Amino acid sequence: MTDNTNTTPASSLSDKERELIAQMPYEEARDKLIQAVQSLETGGLSLDQSMRQWEIGEALAKRAQSLLNDVRAKLDQAQADQAANEATAGTQSNLD
């Protein structure tokens, strides 16, 4: 008997499709995610088509979230840099 509890289902996305998603700008990934969700909500898809749309949606959502996380990290760093610069400027003006 084979234990299938730790196996991952085969992906319906090709490496090329995954690479294309990984290179998408945020807006494109968001728009394609909306299309995938609408496709699922509309219904009329076979089980295989639904599974594929779901997998595409998951990949697009991960891409969009990754890009948003990158922007958040840059904003947080810019705010930290600005606060450090203001603190340094305040200390310098106290010494004058």
Coordinates of N, CA and C in Angstrom, one line a residue:
M1 N 0.8 -1.2 0.0 CA 0.0 0.0 0.0 C 0.9 1.2 0.0
T2 N 0.5 2.2 -0.8 CA 1.3 3.4 -0.9 C 0.7 4.5 -0.1
D3 N 1.5 5.3 0.6 CA 1.1 6.4 1.4 C 1.1 7.7 0.6
N4 N -0.1 8.2 0.3 CA -0.2 9.4 -0.6 C -0.4 10.7 0.2
T5 N -0.3 10.7 1.5 CA -0.6 11.8 2.4 C 0.4 13.0 2.2
N6 N 1.6 12.7 1.7 CA 2.5 13.8 1.6 C 2.8 14.2 0.1
T7 N 2.0 13.7 -0.8 CA 2.3 14.0 -2.2 C 1.6 15.2 -2.6
T8 N 2.2 15.9 -3.5 CA 1.6 17.1 -4.1 C 0.9 16.8 -5.4
P9 N -0.3 17.3 -5.7 CA -0.9 17.0 -7.0 C -0.1 17.6 -8.1
A10 N -0.1 16.9 -9.2 CA 0.6 17.4 -10.4 C 0.1 18.8 -10.8
S11 N 1.0 19.6 -11.2 CA 0.7 21.0 -11.6 C 0.2 21.0 -13.0
S12 N -0.8 21.8 -13.3 CA -1.3 21.9 -14.7 C -0.6 23.0 -15.4
L13 N 0.2 23.8 -14.6 CA 0.9 24.9 -15.2 C 2.3 24.5 -15.7
S14 N 2.7 24.9 -16.8 CA 4.0 24.6 -17.3 C 5.0 25.5 -16.7
D15 N 6.3 25.1 -16.8 CA 7.4 26.0 -16.3 C 7.3 27.3 -17.0
K16 N 7.0 27.3 -18.3 CA 7.0 28.6 -19.0 C 5.9 29.5 -18.5
E17 N 4.7 28.9 -18.2 CA 3.6 29.7 -17.6 C 4.0 30.2 -16.2
R18 N 4.6 29.4 -15.4 CA 5.0 29.9 -14.1 C 6.0 31.0 -14.3
E19 N 6.9 30.9 -15.2 CA 7.9 32.0 -15.4 C 7.3 33.3 -15.9
L20 N 6.3 33.1 -16.8 CA 5.6 34.3 -17.3 C 4.9 35.0 -16.1
I21 N 4.2 34.3 -15.2 CA 3.6 34.9 -14.1 C 4.6 35.5 -13.1
A22 N 5.7 34.9 -13.0 CA 6.8 35.4 -12.1 C 7.3 36.7 -12.6
Q23 N 7.2 37.0 -13.9 CA 7.7 38.2 -14.4 C 6.7 39.3 -14.6
M24 N 5.4 39.0 -14.3 CA 4.3 40.0 -14.5 C 4.4 41.2 -13.6
P25 N 4.1 42.3 -14.1 CA 4.0 43.5 -13.2 C 2.7 43.3 -12.4
Y26 N 2.6 44.1 -11.3 CA 1.5 43.9 -10.4 C 0.1 44.1 -11.1
E27 N 0.0 45.1 -11.9 CA -1.3 45.4 -12.6 C -1.8 44.2 -13.4
E28 N -0.8 43.7 -14.2 CA -1.2 42.5 -15.1 C -1.6 41.3 -14.2
A29 N -0.8 41.0 -13.2 CA -1.1 39.9 -12.3 C -2.5 40.1 -11.7
R30 N -2.8 41.3 -11.2 CA -4.1 41.6 -10.6 C -5.2 41.4 -11.6
D31 N -5.1 41.9 -12.8 CA -6.1 41.8 -13.8 C -6.4 40.4 -14.2
K32 N -5.3 39.6 -14.4 CA -5.5 38.2 -14.8 C -6.1 37.4 -13.6
L33 N -5.8 37.8 -12.4 CA -6.4 37.1 -11.2 C -7.9 37.4 -11.2
I34 N -8.2 38.6 -11.5 CA -9.7 39.0 -11.5 C -10.4 38.1 -12.6
Q35 N -9.7 38.0 -13.7 CA -10.3 37.1 -14.8 C -10.4 35.7 -14.4
A36 N -9.4 35.2 -13.7 CA -9.5 33.8 -13.2 C -10.6 33.6 -12.2
V37 N -10.8 34.5 -11.3 CA -11.9 34.4 -10.3 C -13.2 34.5 -11.0
Q38 N -13.4 35.4 -12.0 CA -14.6 35.6 -12.7 C -15.0 34.3 -13.4
S39 N -14.0 33.7 -14.0 CA -14.1 32.4 -14.7 C -14.7 31.3 -13.8
L40 N -14.1 31.3 -12.6 CA -14.6 30.3 -11.6 C -16.0 30.6 -11.1
E41 N -16.3 31.9 -10.9 CA -17.6 32.3 -10.4 C -18.7 32.1 -11.4
T42 N -18.4 32.3 -12.7 CA -19.3 32.1 -13.7 C -19.8 30.7 -13.8
G43 N -18.8 29.8 -13.6 CA -19.2 28.4 -13.7 C -19.2 27.9 -15.1
G44 N -19.7 26.7 -15.3 CA -19.7 26.1 -16.6 C -18.4 25.4 -17.0
L45 N -17.4 25.4 -16.1 CA -16.1 24.8 -16.4 C -16.1 23.4 -15.9
S46 N -15.4 22.6 -16.6 CA -15.2 21.2 -16.2 C -14.4 21.2 -14.9
L47 N -14.3 20.1 -14.2 CA -13.5 20.0 -13.0 C -12.0 20.3 -13.3
D48 N -11.5 19.8 -14.4 CA -10.1 20.0 -14.8 C -9.9 21.5 -15.1
Q49 N -10.8 22.1 -15.8 CA -10.7 23.5 -16.1 C -10.8 24.4 -14.9
S50 N -11.7 24.0 -14.0 CA -11.8 24.7 -12.7 C -10.5 24.6 -11.9
M51 N -9.9 23.4 -11.8 CA -8.7 23.2 -11.1 C -7.6 24.0 -11.7
R52 N -7.5 24.1 -13.0 CA -6.5 24.9 -13.7 C -6.7 26.4 -13.4
Q53 N -7.9 26.9 -13.5 CA -8.2 28.3 -13.2 C -7.8 28.6 -11.7
W54 N -8.1 27.7 -10.8 CA -7.7 27.8 -9.4 C -6.2 27.9 -9.3
E55 N -5.5 27.1 -9.9 CA -4.0 27.1 -9.8 C -3.4 28.3 -10.4
I56 N -4.0 28.8 -11.6 CA -3.5 30.0 -12.2 C -3.8 31.2 -11.2
G57 N -5.0 31.2 -10.6 CA -5.3 32.2 -9.6 C -4.4 32.2 -8.4
E58 N -4.0 31.1 -7.9 CA -3.1 31.0 -6.8 C -1.7 31.5 -7.2
A59 N -1.2 31.2 -8.3 CA 0.1 31.7 -8.8 C 0.0 33.2 -9.0
L60 N -1.0 33.7 -9.5 CA -1.2 35.2 -9.8 C -1.3 35.9 -8.4
A61 N -2.0 35.3 -7.5 CA -2.2 36.0 -6.2 C -0.9 36.0 -5.4
K62 N -0.1 35.0 -5.5 CA 1.2 34.9 -4.9 C 2.1 36.0 -5.5
R63 N 2.1 36.1 -6.8 CA 2.9 37.1 -7.5 C 2.5 38.5 -7.1
A64 N 1.2 38.8 -7.1 CA 0.8 40.1 -6.7 C 1.1 40.4 -5.3
Q65 N 0.9 39.5 -4.4 CA 1.3 39.7 -2.9 C 2.8 39.9 -2.8
S66 N 3.6 39.2 -3.5 CA 5.0 39.3 -3.4 C 5.4 40.8 -3.8
L67 N 4.8 41.3 -4.9 CA 5.1 42.6 -5.3 C 4.7 43.6 -4.3
L68 N 3.5 43.4 -3.7 CA 3.0 44.3 -2.7 C 3.9 44.3 -1.4
N69 N 4.4 43.1 -1.1 CA 5.3 43.0 0.1 C 6.6 43.7 -0.2
D70 N 7.1 43.7 -1.5 CA 8.3 44.4 -1.8 C 8.1 45.9 -1.7
V71 N 7.0 46.4 -2.2 CA 6.7 47.8 -2.1 C 6.6 48.2 -0.6
R72 N 5.9 47.4 0.2 CA 5.8 47.7 1.7 C 7.2 47.8 2.3
A73 N 8.0 46.9 2.0 CA 9.4 46.8 2.6 C 10.1 48.1 2.2
K74 N 10.0 48.5 0.9 CA 10.7 49.7 0.5 C 10.1 51.0 1.2
L75 N 8.8 51.0 1.3 CA 8.2 52.2 2.0 C 8.6 52.2 3.5
D76 N 8.7 51.0 4.1 CA 9.1 51.0 5.5 C 10.5 51.4 5.7
Q77 N 11.4 51.0 4.7 CA 12.8 51.4 4.8 C 12.9 52.9 4.6
A78 N 12.2 53.4 3.6 CA 12.2 54.9 3.4 C 11.8 55.7 4.6
Q79 N 10.8 55.2 5.3 CA 10.3 55.9 6.5 C 11.3 55.8 7.6
A80 N 12.0 54.6 7.7 CA 13.0 54.5 8.7 C 14.2 55.4 8.4
D81 N 14.6 55.5 7.1 CA 15.7 56.3 6.7 C 15.3 57.8 7.0
Q82 N 14.1 58.2 6.7 CA 13.7 59.6 6.9 C 13.7 59.9 8.4
A83 N 13.2 59.0 9.2 CA 13.2 59.2 10.7 C 14.6 59.3 11.2
A84 N 15.5 58.5 10.7 CA 16.9 58.5 11.1 C 17.6 59.9 10.7
N85 N 17.3 60.3 9.5 CA 17.8 61.6 9.0 C 17.3 62.8 9.8
E86 N 16.0 62.7 10.2 CA 15.4 63.8 11.0 C 16.0 63.8 12.4
A87 N 16.2 62.6 12.9 CA 16.8 62.5 14.3 C 18.2 63.1 14.2
T88 N 19.0 62.8 13.2 CA 20.4 63.3 13.0 C 20.3 64.8 12.9
A89 N 19.4 65.3 12.1 CA 19.3 66.7 11.8 C 18.9 67.4 13.1
G90 N 18.0 66.8 13.9 CA 17.7 67.4 15.2 C 18.8 67.5 16.2
T91 N 19.6 66.4 16.2 CA 20.8 66.4 17.1 C 21.8 67.4 16.7
Q92 N 22.0 67.5 15.4 CA 23.0 68.5 14.9 C 22.5 69.9 15.2
S93 N 21.2 70.2 15.1 CA 20.8 71.6 15.4 C 20.9 71.9 16.8
N94 N 20.8 70.9 17.7 CA 21.0 71.1 19.1 C 22.4 71.4 19.5
L95 N 23.3 71.0 18.7 CA 24.8 71.2 18.9 C 25.2 72.6 18.4
D96 N 24.4 73.2 17.5 CA 24.8 74.5 17.0 C 24.6 75.6 18.0

